Amino acid sequence: MRFITSALLVATPALAIPAAEIFSRQGTCATSSNYAAVNEKQLPDPWKFADGKPVATAADWTCRQAEMSKMLQQYELGDLPGPPDSLTATLSGTTLTLNIKVGSNSKTVAVTFSKGSSQAAIIGVGGISIPVPSSVGKINFGNDACAAQQNSGSHGSGWFFDLHGKSHSAGATTAWAWCVGRIIDGLEQLGVEKTGIDPKKLGVTGCSRNGKGAFMVGALNPRIALTIPQESGSGGAACWRISDSEKSKGKNIQTASQIVGENAWFSPKFNSVTGKTSTIPEDHHFLAALVAPRGLFVIENDIDWLGPVSTTACMKAGRQIYKALGVGPNMGFSLVGGHSHCQFPSGTTENLNSYINTFLLGQGKTNDVETSKTTVNMADWTSNWSAAPTGIKLA
């Protein structure tokens, strides 16, 4: 995974960089192709490289993000490919058609969208369950066609795998992140004058299984300005270690061991380590770290299966990272219970709009949200962390 430098990200939260340029910058960070297993019951330290070196500068942070991404890809996500060999976009009304070529394989994909009164838009991974203001457009991403999520045996089905090969290591959520990158490529290629959508003002959302995907799309696509995963639970906003801990206490909660038998969201690489998550040198607070300092608003529920203790503690850890980077308000966490799965609580609308207004419309500032009635002891999960560096302030 390639990351734009922290200095460029500070310039504007919605900055868009062509995919090829993002990928060309990886050479500035020396990342390993193989990271050793660990023995860490607490969440891995974001402020220390795998070799023990402390993260001390903004340049270090950019490289640590690249390392985090590589770890996630090695252990659970599978490999994220680079840009395609070629992509040509055409437009007919509000249908964007992409002609994509990878090696000798080619695919034609159509994406429909609607425009708002502004040039901002939110990409819906399998649909949109949040209220979207009329000023913001909607882009319909058919993630199941990109990479199937029918069951654990559906790995290798979809147009991502038609392009990259049936045996590619990417899980479905990683494939979705790559496919969304191609939509952004198309929007950039055609330009806002033709599409009415500014690729520098894109958000992404999805709920439940598609919320896991939305989180992955935002974490692996630096061109997404605002990421809004809704009720993503385990595999999204929850941390594997914390979910396992909750399971051991008798909670009815989705864990890594269960999730790989349910569906193809994660790489086959993940299968061998789901029963020993304390050996993985990463966890899902790293997803928040990869989005930083861009906009992130995480919406959760108090349903046991989603793991409210796990999502609360994991995203509090993510908020600690944002705060240490000097951009605390850029990440919000809202766990409001008492409603059905994927039913958006109306009382959260103001907080949601504050993130949409800030990161997509360039208006006002966020409400700096951290809402959860779930009690957690963060010392159980982050007391092993190094002191946050004082030399990194991205705001």
mmCIF file of C-alpha atoms in Angstrom:
data_model
loop_
_atom_site.group_PDB
_atom_site.id
_atom_site.type_symbol
_atom_site.label_atom_id
_atom_site.label_comp_id
_atom_site.label_asym_id
_atom_site.label_seq_id
_atom_site.Cartn_x
_atom_site.Cartn_y
_atom_site.Cartn_z
ATOM 1 C CA MET A 1 0.000 0.000 0.000
ATOM 2 C CA ARG A 2 1.304 3.452 -0.872
ATOM 3 C CA PHE A 3 0.694 6.525 1.229
ATOM 4 C CA ILE A 4 0.924 10.214 0.475
ATOM 5 C CA THR A 5 3.127 12.112 2.857
ATOM 6 C CA SER A 6 1.714 13.609 6.041
ATOM 7 C CA ALA A 7 2.621 17.110 4.910
ATOM 8 C CA LEU A 8 0.476 16.773 1.815
ATOM 9 C CA LEU A 9 -2.415 15.379 3.821
ATOM 10 C CA VAL A 10 -2.334 18.362 6.134
ATOM 11 C CA ALA A 11 -2.782 20.773 3.250
ATOM 12 C CA THR A 12 -6.411 19.728 2.837
ATOM 13 C CA PRO A 13 -8.236 16.703 4.278
ATOM 14 C CA ALA A 14 -9.871 16.039 0.905
ATOM 15 C CA LEU A 15 -6.721 16.095 -1.213
ATOM 16 C CA ALA A 16 -6.834 13.712 -4.183
ATOM 17 C CA ILE A 17 -3.655 12.334 -5.710
ATOM 18 C CA PRO A 18 -3.690 10.194 -8.875
ATOM 19 C CA ALA A 19 -3.322 6.517 -8.007
ATOM 20 C CA ALA A 20 -0.156 6.078 -10.065
ATOM 21 C CA GLU A 21 1.525 8.910 -8.174
ATOM 22 C CA ILE A 22 0.512 7.476 -4.797
ATOM 23 C CA PHE A 23 2.012 4.134 -5.729
ATOM 24 C CA SER A 24 5.225 5.712 -7.022
ATOM 25 C CA ARG A 25 5.979 7.125 -3.570
ATOM 26 C CA GLN A 26 6.361 3.832 -1.760
ATOM 27 C CA GLY A 27 10.063 3.889 -2.482
ATOM 28 C CA THR A 28 10.473 6.505 0.266
ATOM 29 C CA CYS A 29 9.638 3.840 2.880
ATOM 30 C CA ALA A 30 11.543 0.583 3.248
ATOM 31 C CA THR A 31 8.886 -1.953 4.252
ATOM 32 C CA SER A 32 9.410 -5.661 4.736
ATOM 33 C CA SER A 33 7.589 -8.338 2.752
ATOM 34 C CA ASN A 34 7.357 -10.502 5.860
ATOM 35 C CA TYR A 35 6.655 -9.507 9.455
ATOM 36 C CA ALA A 36 7.315 -11.951 12.272
ATOM 37 C CA ALA A 37 4.598 -13.182 14.602
ATOM 38 C CA VAL A 38 4.478 -11.673 18.097
ATOM 39 C CA ASN A 39 3.152 -12.563 21.528
ATOM 40 C CA GLU A 40 1.090 -9.543 22.509
ATOM 41 C CA LYS A 41 -2.165 -9.837 24.425
ATOM 42 C CA GLN A 42 -2.603 -6.061 24.273
ATOM 43 C CA LEU A 43 -3.056 -4.050 21.091
ATOM 44 C CA PRO A 44 0.171 -3.610 19.087
ATOM 45 C CA ASP A 45 1.970 -0.317 19.660
ATOM 46 C CA PRO A 46 1.368 2.164 16.811
ATOM 47 C CA TRP A 47 4.336 4.290 17.889
ATOM 48 C CA LYS A 48 7.012 1.658 17.363
ATOM 49 C CA PHE A 49 8.224 0.063 14.135
ATOM 50 C CA ALA A 50 8.460 -3.713 13.868
ATOM 51 C CA ASP A 51 12.223 -3.466 14.403
ATOM 52 C CA GLY A 52 11.704 -1.574 17.662
ATOM 53 C CA LYS A 53 12.600 1.865 16.317
ATOM 54 C CA PRO A 54 10.347 4.606 17.737
ATOM 55 C CA VAL A 55 8.136 6.716 15.493
ATOM 56 C CA ALA A 56 9.456 10.235 15.996
ATOM 57 C CA THR A 57 8.690 12.365 12.918
ATOM 58 C CA ALA A 58 5.966 12.930 10.351
ATOM 59 C CA ALA A 59 8.094 11.050 7.812
ATOM 60 C CA ASP A 60 8.364 8.156 10.280
ATOM 61 C CA TRP A 61 4.586 8.137 10.645
ATOM 62 C CA THR A 62 4.089 7.863 6.887
ATOM 63 C CA CYS A 63 6.433 4.850 6.853
ATOM 64 C CA ARG A 64 4.779 3.327 9.916
ATOM 65 C CA GLN A 65 1.438 3.567 8.103
ATOM 66 C CA ALA A 66 2.954 1.730 5.146
ATOM 67 C CA GLU A 67 4.259 -0.930 7.546
ATOM 68 C CA MET A 68 0.849 -1.288 9.211
ATOM 69 C CA SER A 69 -0.760 -1.788 5.822
ATOM 70 C CA LYS A 70 1.771 -4.442 4.856
ATOM 71 C CA MET A 71 1.155 -6.274 8.148
ATOM 72 C CA LEU A 72 -2.598 -6.235 7.607
ATOM 73 C CA GLN A 73 -2.126 -7.515 4.073
ATOM 74 C CA GLN A 74 0.269 -10.260 5.157
ATOM 75 C CA TYR A 75 -1.873 -11.662 7.951
ATOM 76 C CA GLU A 76 -5.512 -11.042 7.060
ATOM 77 C CA LEU A 77 -6.298 -8.902 4.026
ATOM 78 C CA GLY A 78 -4.225 -10.424 1.243
ATOM 79 C CA ASP A 79 -2.224 -8.379 -1.232
ATOM 80 C CA LEU A 80 -3.560 -5.085 -2.540
ATOM 81 C CA PRO A 81 -2.515 -4.820 -6.210
ATOM 82 C CA GLY A 82 -1.166 -1.674 -7.799
ATOM 83 C CA PRO A 83 -3.101 0.326 -10.394
ATOM 84 C CA PRO A 84 -4.279 -1.455 -13.564
ATOM 85 C CA ASP A 85 -2.202 -1.387 -16.724
ATOM 86 C CA SER A 86 -4.832 0.786 -18.332
ATOM 87 C CA LEU A 87 -8.206 2.320 -17.535
ATOM 88 C CA THR A 88 -10.486 4.275 -19.828
ATOM 89 C CA ALA A 89 -13.606 5.977 -18.518
ATOM 90 C CA THR A 90 -16.659 7.098 -20.479
ATOM 91 C CA LEU A 91 -19.854 8.773 -19.333
ATOM 92 C CA SER A 92 -23.459 8.433 -20.473
ATOM 93 C CA GLY A 93 -25.843 10.483 -18.375
ATOM 94 C CA THR A 94 -25.199 9.321 -14.824
ATOM 95 C CA THR A 95 -23.592 6.027 -15.757
ATOM 96 C CA LEU A 96 -19.823 5.783 -15.531
ATOM 97 C CA THR A 97 -18.318 2.991 -17.654
ATOM 98 C CA LEU A 98 -14.818 1.753 -16.919
ATOM 99 C CA ASN A 99 -12.734 -0.295 -19.332
ATOM 100 C CA ILE A 100 -9.970 -1.857 -17.242
ATOM 101 C CA LYS A 101 -6.993 -3.949 -18.315
ATOM 102 C CA VAL A 102 -4.592 -5.930 -16.130
ATOM 103 C CA GLY A 103 -2.054 -7.897 -18.117
ATOM 104 C CA SER A 104 -3.948 -9.785 -20.809
ATOM 105 C CA ASN A 105 -7.239 -9.614 -18.874
ATOM 106 C CA SER A 106 -9.806 -6.902 -19.440
ATOM 107 C CA LYS A 107 -13.160 -5.998 -17.930
ATOM 108 C CA THR A 108 -15.903 -3.451 -18.594
ATOM 109 C CA VAL A 109 -17.738 -2.204 -15.515
ATOM 110 C CA ALA A 110 -20.676 0.219 -15.240
ATOM 111 C CA VAL A 111 -21.302 2.368 -12.153
ATOM 112 C CA THR A 112 -24.381 4.546 -11.664
ATOM 113 C CA PHE A 113 -24.567 7.670 -9.549
ATOM 114 C CA SER A 114 -26.789 10.590 -8.617
ATOM 115 C CA LYS A 115 -25.625 14.152 -8.135
ATOM 116 C CA GLY A 116 -26.355 16.467 -5.239
ATOM 117 C CA SER A 117 -26.410 20.233 -5.243
ATOM 118 C CA SER A 118 -22.685 20.226 -4.411
ATOM 119 C CA GLN A 119 -19.833 18.368 -6.116
ATOM 120 C CA ALA A 120 -19.383 15.974 -3.178
ATOM 121 C CA ALA A 121 -20.545 12.357 -3.229
ATOM 122 C CA ILE A 122 -20.642 9.307 -0.979
ATOM 123 C CA ILE A 123 -19.824 5.863 -2.344
ATOM 124 C CA GLY A 124 -22.227 3.240 -1.020
ATOM 125 C CA VAL A 125 -20.661 -0.188 -0.557
ATOM 126 C CA GLY A 126 -23.662 -2.399 -1.317
ATOM 127 C CA GLY A 127 -26.035 0.447 -0.493
ATOM 128 C CA ILE A 128 -26.342 3.388 1.894
ATOM 129 C CA SER A 129 -28.077 3.141 5.288
ATOM 130 C CA ILE A 130 -27.202 6.600 6.609
ATOM 131 C CA PRO A 131 -29.132 9.802 5.835
ATOM 132 C CA VAL A 132 -27.266 11.656 3.101
ATOM 133 C CA PRO A 133 -27.955 15.394 2.726
ATOM 134 C CA SER A 134 -29.446 16.459 -0.603
ATOM 135 C CA SER A 135 -26.311 18.482 -1.250
ATOM 136 C CA VAL A 136 -24.257 15.269 -1.506
ATOM 137 C CA GLY A 137 -24.446 12.830 -4.407
ATOM 138 C CA LYS A 138 -24.447 9.028 -4.191
ATOM 139 C CA ILE A 139 -22.323 6.528 -6.102
ATOM 140 C CA ASN A 140 -23.599 2.950 -6.247
ATOM 141 C CA PHE A 141 -20.784 0.433 -5.842
ATOM 142 C CA GLY A 142 -21.900 -3.144 -6.511
ATOM 143 C CA ASN A 143 -19.319 -4.783 -4.285
ATOM 144 C CA ASP A 144 -20.686 -8.319 -4.719
ATOM 145 C CA ALA A 145 -19.954 -8.122 -8.446
ATOM 146 C CA CYS A 146 -16.404 -6.969 -7.706
ATOM 147 C CA ALA A 147 -15.767 -9.804 -5.234
ATOM 148 C CA ALA A 148 -18.426 -12.242 -4.065
ATOM 149 C CA GLN A 149 -19.436 -12.618 -0.407
ATOM 150 C CA GLN A 150 -21.823 -15.558 -0.641
ATOM 151 C CA ASN A 151 -20.008 -17.888 1.741
ATOM 152 C CA SER A 152 -16.494 -18.946 2.716
ATOM 153 C CA GLY A 153 -16.091 -20.745 -0.604
ATOM 154 C CA SER A 154 -16.858 -17.708 -2.772
ATOM 155 C CA HIS A 155 -13.258 -16.479 -2.771
ATOM 156 C CA GLY A 156 -12.085 -15.981 -6.352
ATOM 157 C CA SER A 157 -15.445 -14.916 -7.821
ATOM 158 C CA GLY A 158 -16.021 -11.432 -9.232
ATOM 159 C CA TRP A 159 -14.474 -9.027 -11.712
ATOM 160 C CA PHE A 160 -11.524 -8.269 -9.445
ATOM 161 C CA PHE A 161 -10.499 -11.921 -9.731
ATOM 162 C CA ASP A 162 -11.307 -12.009 -13.453
ATOM 163 C CA LEU A 163 -8.598 -9.375 -13.782
ATOM 164 C CA HIS A 164 -6.090 -10.640 -11.215
ATOM 165 C CA GLY A 165 -6.653 -14.396 -11.264
ATOM 166 C CA LYS A 166 -8.912 -16.705 -9.274
ATOM 167 C CA SER A 167 -6.148 -17.610 -6.822
ATOM 168 C CA HIS A 168 -5.200 -14.038 -5.899
ATOM 169 C CA SER A 169 -4.691 -13.697 -2.142
ATOM 170 C CA ALA A 170 -6.981 -10.684 -1.617
ATOM 171 C CA GLY A 171 -10.040 -11.155 0.528
ATOM 172 C CA ALA A 172 -13.309 -9.649 -0.676
ATOM 173 C CA THR A 173 -12.936 -6.460 1.390
ATOM 174 C CA THR A 174 -9.449 -5.849 -0.034
ATOM 175 C CA ALA A 175 -10.771 -6.472 -3.534
ATOM 176 C CA TRP A 176 -13.548 -3.955 -2.904
ATOM 177 C CA ALA A 177 -10.953 -1.359 -1.891
ATOM 178 C CA TRP A 178 -9.122 -1.924 -5.184
ATOM 179 C CA CYS A 179 -12.341 -1.739 -7.213
ATOM 180 C CA VAL A 180 -13.388 1.531 -5.556
ATOM 181 C CA GLY A 181 -9.958 2.876 -6.488
ATOM 182 C CA ARG A 182 -10.862 2.295 -10.117
ATOM 183 C CA ILE A 183 -14.078 4.315 -9.729
ATOM 184 C CA ILE A 184 -11.982 7.174 -8.367
ATOM 185 C CA ASP A 185 -9.588 6.773 -11.307
ATOM 186 C CA GLY A 186 -12.513 7.143 -13.690
ATOM 187 C CA LEU A 187 -13.858 10.242 -11.961
ATOM 188 C CA GLU A 188 -10.409 11.824 -12.037
ATOM 189 C CA GLN A 189 -9.926 10.956 -15.683
ATOM 190 C CA LEU A 190 -13.226 12.517 -16.800
ATOM 191 C CA GLY A 191 -13.044 15.525 -14.474
ATOM 192 C CA VAL A 192 -15.631 17.343 -12.413
ATOM 193 C CA GLU A 193 -16.798 19.365 -15.421
ATOM 194 C CA LYS A 194 -18.164 16.211 -17.051
ATOM 195 C CA THR A 195 -19.321 14.195 -14.048
ATOM 196 C CA GLY A 196 -20.388 16.928 -11.643
ATOM 197 C CA ILE A 197 -18.523 15.017 -8.918
ATOM 198 C CA ASP A 198 -15.246 16.238 -7.460
ATOM 199 C CA PRO A 199 -12.978 13.228 -6.715
ATOM 200 C CA LYS A 200 -11.372 15.276 -3.937
ATOM 201 C CA LYS A 201 -14.726 15.263 -2.100
ATOM 202 C CA LEU A 202 -15.571 11.576 -1.798
ATOM 203 C CA GLY A 203 -16.878 9.674 1.189
ATOM 204 C CA VAL A 204 -17.560 5.965 1.591
ATOM 205 C CA THR A 205 -20.084 4.093 3.725
ATOM 206 C CA GLY A 206 -21.717 0.707 4.141
ATOM 207 C CA CYS A 207 -23.406 -1.238 6.926
ATOM 208 C CA SER A 208 -22.705 -4.580 8.609
ATOM 209 C CA ARG A 209 -20.671 -6.786 6.238
ATOM 210 C CA ASN A 210 -20.538 -3.841 3.853
ATOM 211 C CA GLY A 211 -19.467 -1.643 6.781
ATOM 212 C CA LYS A 212 -16.410 -3.865 7.126
ATOM 213 C CA GLY A 213 -15.812 -3.175 3.456
ATOM 214 C CA ALA A 214 -16.320 0.577 3.832
ATOM 215 C CA PHE A 215 -13.716 0.678 6.602
ATOM 216 C CA MET A 216 -11.286 -1.243 4.397
ATOM 217 C CA VAL A 217 -11.985 1.033 1.416
ATOM 218 C CA GLY A 218 -11.150 4.108 3.478
ATOM 219 C CA ALA A 219 -8.072 2.555 5.072
ATOM 220 C CA LEU A 220 -6.587 1.391 1.757
ATOM 221 C CA ASN A 221 -7.595 4.386 -0.396
ATOM 222 C CA PRO A 222 -5.848 7.649 0.589
ATOM 223 C CA ARG A 223 -8.047 9.514 -1.896
ATOM 224 C CA ILE A 224 -11.178 8.960 0.230
ATOM 225 C CA ALA A 225 -11.822 12.128 2.243
ATOM 226 C CA LEU A 226 -14.361 10.703 4.720
ATOM 227 C CA THR A 227 -14.901 7.103 5.835
ATOM 228 C CA ILE A 228 -18.197 6.180 7.553
ATOM 229 C CA PRO A 229 -18.359 2.487 8.514
ATOM 230 C CA GLN A 230 -21.723 1.627 10.064
ATOM 231 C CA GLU A 231 -22.132 -1.310 12.471
ATOM 232 C CA SER A 232 -19.127 -3.117 11.013
ATOM 233 C CA GLY A 233 -18.381 -5.006 14.248
ATOM 234 C CA SER A 234 -15.756 -7.746 14.130
ATOM 235 C CA GLY A 235 -13.759 -7.507 10.936
ATOM 236 C CA GLY A 236 -14.340 -3.758 10.998
ATOM 237 C CA ALA A 237 -14.388 -1.483 14.045
ATOM 238 C CA ALA A 238 -13.743 -4.287 16.557
ATOM 239 C CA CYS A 239 -10.275 -5.573 17.447
ATOM 240 C CA TRP A 240 -9.638 -9.314 17.145
ATOM 241 C CA ARG A 241 -7.891 -9.583 20.511
ATOM 242 C CA ILE A 242 -10.682 -7.822 22.378
ATOM 243 C CA SER A 243 -13.387 -9.857 20.654
ATOM 244 C CA ASP A 244 -11.601 -13.064 21.651
ATOM 245 C CA SER A 245 -11.400 -11.803 25.222
ATOM 246 C CA GLU A 246 -15.129 -11.079 25.233
ATOM 247 C CA LYS A 247 -15.861 -14.530 23.774
ATOM 248 C CA SER A 248 -13.875 -16.141 26.598
ATOM 249 C CA LYS A 249 -16.195 -14.354 29.046
ATOM 250 C CA GLY A 250 -19.223 -15.998 27.464
ATOM 251 C CA LYS A 251 -20.349 -13.207 25.143
ATOM 252 C CA ASN A 252 -22.196 -14.086 21.928
ATOM 253 C CA ILE A 253 -19.773 -12.266 19.662
ATOM 254 C CA GLN A 254 -18.300 -12.699 16.210
ATOM 255 C CA THR A 255 -14.608 -13.601 16.356
ATOM 256 C CA ALA A 256 -11.823 -14.197 13.852
ATOM 257 C CA SER A 257 -12.262 -17.974 14.131
ATOM 258 C CA GLN A 258 -15.951 -17.683 13.271
ATOM 259 C CA ILE A 259 -15.677 -15.066 10.569
ATOM 260 C CA VAL A 260 -13.450 -17.026 8.192
ATOM 261 C CA GLY A 261 -15.942 -19.893 8.174
ATOM 262 C CA GLU A 262 -18.834 -17.572 7.406
ATOM 263 C CA ASN A 263 -17.607 -15.713 4.374
ATOM 264 C CA ALA A 264 -14.738 -14.734 2.077
ATOM 265 C CA TRP A 265 -14.241 -11.242 3.460
ATOM 266 C CA PHE A 266 -10.642 -11.966 4.416
ATOM 267 C CA SER A 267 -7.725 -13.593 2.675
ATOM 268 C CA PRO A 268 -7.148 -17.349 2.906
ATOM 269 C CA LYS A 269 -3.909 -16.237 4.608
ATOM 270 C CA PHE A 270 -5.986 -15.381 7.678
ATOM 271 C CA ASN A 271 -7.272 -18.918 8.217
ATOM 272 C CA SER A 272 -4.104 -20.163 9.896
ATOM 273 C CA VAL A 273 -3.946 -17.456 12.594
ATOM 274 C CA THR A 274 -7.564 -16.837 13.614
ATOM 275 C CA GLY A 275 -7.198 -19.076 16.674
ATOM 276 C CA LYS A 276 -4.138 -17.199 17.903
ATOM 277 C CA THR A 277 -4.843 -13.516 17.303
ATOM 278 C CA SER A 278 -2.315 -12.469 19.982
ATOM 279 C CA THR A 279 0.426 -13.554 17.552
ATOM 280 C CA ILE A 280 -0.630 -11.122 14.824
ATOM 281 C CA PRO A 281 1.548 -7.965 14.832
ATOM 282 C CA GLU A 282 -1.483 -5.835 13.959
ATOM 283 C CA ASP A 283 -5.124 -5.335 14.939
ATOM 284 C CA HIS A 284 -7.987 -3.179 13.775
ATOM 285 C CA HIS A 285 -7.009 -0.003 15.589
ATOM 286 C CA PHE A 286 -4.508 0.056 12.713
ATOM 287 C CA LEU A 287 -7.422 0.622 10.304
ATOM 288 C CA ALA A 288 -8.128 3.921 12.051
ATOM 289 C CA ALA A 289 -4.398 4.686 11.983
ATOM 290 C CA LEU A 290 -4.341 4.156 8.202
ATOM 291 C CA VAL A 291 -7.240 6.562 7.686
ATOM 292 C CA ALA A 292 -5.598 9.266 9.832
ATOM 293 C CA PRO A 293 -5.546 12.202 9.480
ATOM 294 C CA ARG A 294 -8.463 12.035 7.033
ATOM 295 C CA GLY A 295 -12.071 12.108 8.225
ATOM 296 C CA LEU A 296 -13.410 9.015 10.015
ATOM 297 C CA PHE A 297 -16.826 8.677 11.654
ATOM 298 C CA VAL A 298 -17.477 5.207 13.063
ATOM 299 C CA ILE A 299 -21.089 4.293 13.844
ATOM 300 C CA GLU A 300 -21.794 1.241 16.033
ATOM 301 C CA ASN A 301 -24.624 -0.492 17.903
ATOM 302 C CA ASP A 302 -24.911 -2.355 21.225
ATOM 303 C CA ILE A 303 -25.855 -5.703 19.659
ATOM 304 C CA ASP A 304 -23.763 -8.453 21.299
ATOM 305 C CA TRP A 305 -22.743 -10.039 17.983
ATOM 306 C CA LEU A 306 -21.122 -6.770 16.914
ATOM 307 C CA GLY A 307 -19.033 -6.670 20.099
ATOM 308 C CA PRO A 308 -19.802 -3.305 21.723
ATOM 309 C CA VAL A 309 -16.939 -3.691 24.225
ATOM 310 C CA SER A 310 -14.559 -4.587 21.415
ATOM 311 C CA THR A 311 -15.649 -1.791 19.083
ATOM 312 C CA THR A 312 -15.595 0.773 21.899
ATOM 313 C CA ALA A 313 -12.110 -0.120 23.135
ATOM 314 C CA CYS A 314 -10.694 -0.581 19.624
ATOM 315 C CA MET A 315 -11.988 2.751 18.379
ATOM 316 C CA LYS A 316 -10.959 4.512 21.592
ATOM 317 C CA ALA A 317 -7.477 3.256 20.731
ATOM 318 C CA GLY A 318 -7.948 4.729 17.263
ATOM 319 C CA ARG A 319 -8.997 8.021 18.807
ATOM 320 C CA GLN A 320 -5.832 8.001 20.943
ATOM 321 C CA ILE A 321 -3.815 7.813 17.724
ATOM 322 C CA TYR A 322 -5.732 10.684 16.106
ATOM 323 C CA LYS A 323 -5.312 12.815 19.234
ATOM 324 C CA ALA A 324 -1.575 12.149 19.398
ATOM 325 C CA LEU A 325 -1.308 13.273 15.765
ATOM 326 C CA GLY A 326 -3.010 16.540 16.701
ATOM 327 C CA VAL A 327 -6.183 15.769 14.706
ATOM 328 C CA GLY A 328 -8.432 14.294 17.399
ATOM 329 C CA PRO A 329 -11.688 15.817 16.102
ATOM 330 C CA ASN A 330 -11.081 14.260 12.649
ATOM 331 C CA MET A 331 -12.179 10.889 14.069
ATOM 332 C CA GLY A 332 -15.537 10.397 15.723
ATOM 333 C CA PHE A 333 -16.999 7.289 17.361
ATOM 334 C CA SER A 334 -20.706 6.931 18.036
ATOM 335 C CA LEU A 335 -22.217 3.838 19.660
ATOM 336 C CA VAL A 336 -25.918 4.399 20.195
ATOM 337 C CA GLY A 337 -27.948 1.288 20.965
ATOM 338 C CA GLY A 338 -31.599 0.366 21.306
ATOM 339 C CA HIS A 339 -32.410 0.014 17.618
ATOM 340 C CA SER A 340 -32.382 -2.631 14.892
ATOM 341 C CA HIS A 341 -29.226 -3.558 13.012
ATOM 342 C CA CYS A 342 -28.411 -0.947 10.337
ATOM 343 C CA GLN A 343 -31.271 1.298 11.461
ATOM 344 C CA PHE A 344 -29.687 4.728 11.736
ATOM 345 C CA PRO A 345 -30.498 6.465 15.058
ATOM 346 C CA SER A 346 -31.960 9.871 14.216
ATOM 347 C CA GLY A 347 -30.251 11.468 17.216
ATOM 348 C CA THR A 348 -26.901 10.836 15.533
ATOM 349 C CA THR A 349 -27.761 12.905 12.448
ATOM 350 C CA GLU A 350 -26.260 16.158 13.737
ATOM 351 C CA ASN A 351 -22.936 14.477 14.541
ATOM 352 C CA LEU A 352 -22.870 12.677 11.180
ATOM 353 C CA ASN A 353 -23.585 15.922 9.330
ATOM 354 C CA SER A 354 -20.751 17.661 11.146
ATOM 355 C CA TYR A 355 -18.317 15.185 9.521
ATOM 356 C CA ILE A 356 -19.984 15.395 6.121
ATOM 357 C CA ASN A 357 -19.950 19.190 6.279
ATOM 358 C CA THR A 358 -16.296 19.359 7.324
ATOM 359 C CA PHE A 359 -14.716 16.765 5.041
ATOM 360 C CA LEU A 360 -16.979 16.779 1.980
ATOM 361 C CA LEU A 361 -18.477 20.255 1.902
ATOM 362 C CA GLY A 362 -15.686 22.280 3.520
ATOM 363 C CA GLN A 363 -18.033 23.874 6.040
ATOM 364 C CA GLY A 364 -17.650 24.303 9.789
ATOM 365 C CA LYS A 365 -15.942 21.773 12.010
ATOM 366 C CA THR A 366 -16.717 18.362 13.443
ATOM 367 C CA ASN A 367 -18.446 17.836 16.777
ATOM 368 C CA ASP A 368 -15.466 15.731 18.018
ATOM 369 C CA VAL A 369 -17.718 12.797 18.868
ATOM 370 C CA GLU A 370 -16.988 10.000 21.326
ATOM 371 C CA THR A 371 -20.285 8.472 22.409
ATOM 372 C CA SER A 372 -20.684 5.058 24.054
ATOM 373 C CA LYS A 373 -22.343 3.863 27.245
ATOM 374 C CA THR A 374 -20.129 0.766 27.154
ATOM 375 C CA THR A 375 -17.497 0.803 29.885
ATOM 376 C CA VAL A 376 -13.991 -0.321 28.966
ATOM 377 C CA ASN A 377 -10.637 -0.211 30.732
ATOM 378 C CA MET A 378 -8.164 1.036 28.153
ATOM 379 C CA ALA A 379 -5.225 0.095 30.398
ATOM 380 C CA ASP A 380 -6.075 -3.516 29.540
ATOM 381 C CA TRP A 381 -5.308 -2.814 25.885
ATOM 382 C CA THR A 382 -2.935 0.137 25.477
ATOM 383 C CA SER A 383 -0.774 0.313 28.612
ATOM 384 C CA ASN A 384 2.039 -1.352 26.646
ATOM 385 C CA TRP A 385 2.200 1.513 24.130
ATOM 386 C CA SER A 386 5.222 3.778 23.915
ATOM 387 C CA ALA A 387 4.710 7.416 24.743
ATOM 388 C CA ALA A 388 3.142 9.139 21.763
ATOM 389 C CA PRO A 389 5.738 11.194 19.860
ATOM 390 C CA THR A 390 5.722 14.930 20.369
ATOM 391 C CA GLY A 391 7.274 15.740 16.988
ATOM 392 C CA ILE A 392 4.247 14.743 14.923
ATOM 393 C CA LYS A 393 1.421 17.205 14.622
ATOM 394 C CA LEU A 394 -0.592 16.876 11.431
ATOM 395 C CA ALA A 395 -2.803 19.863 12.161
#
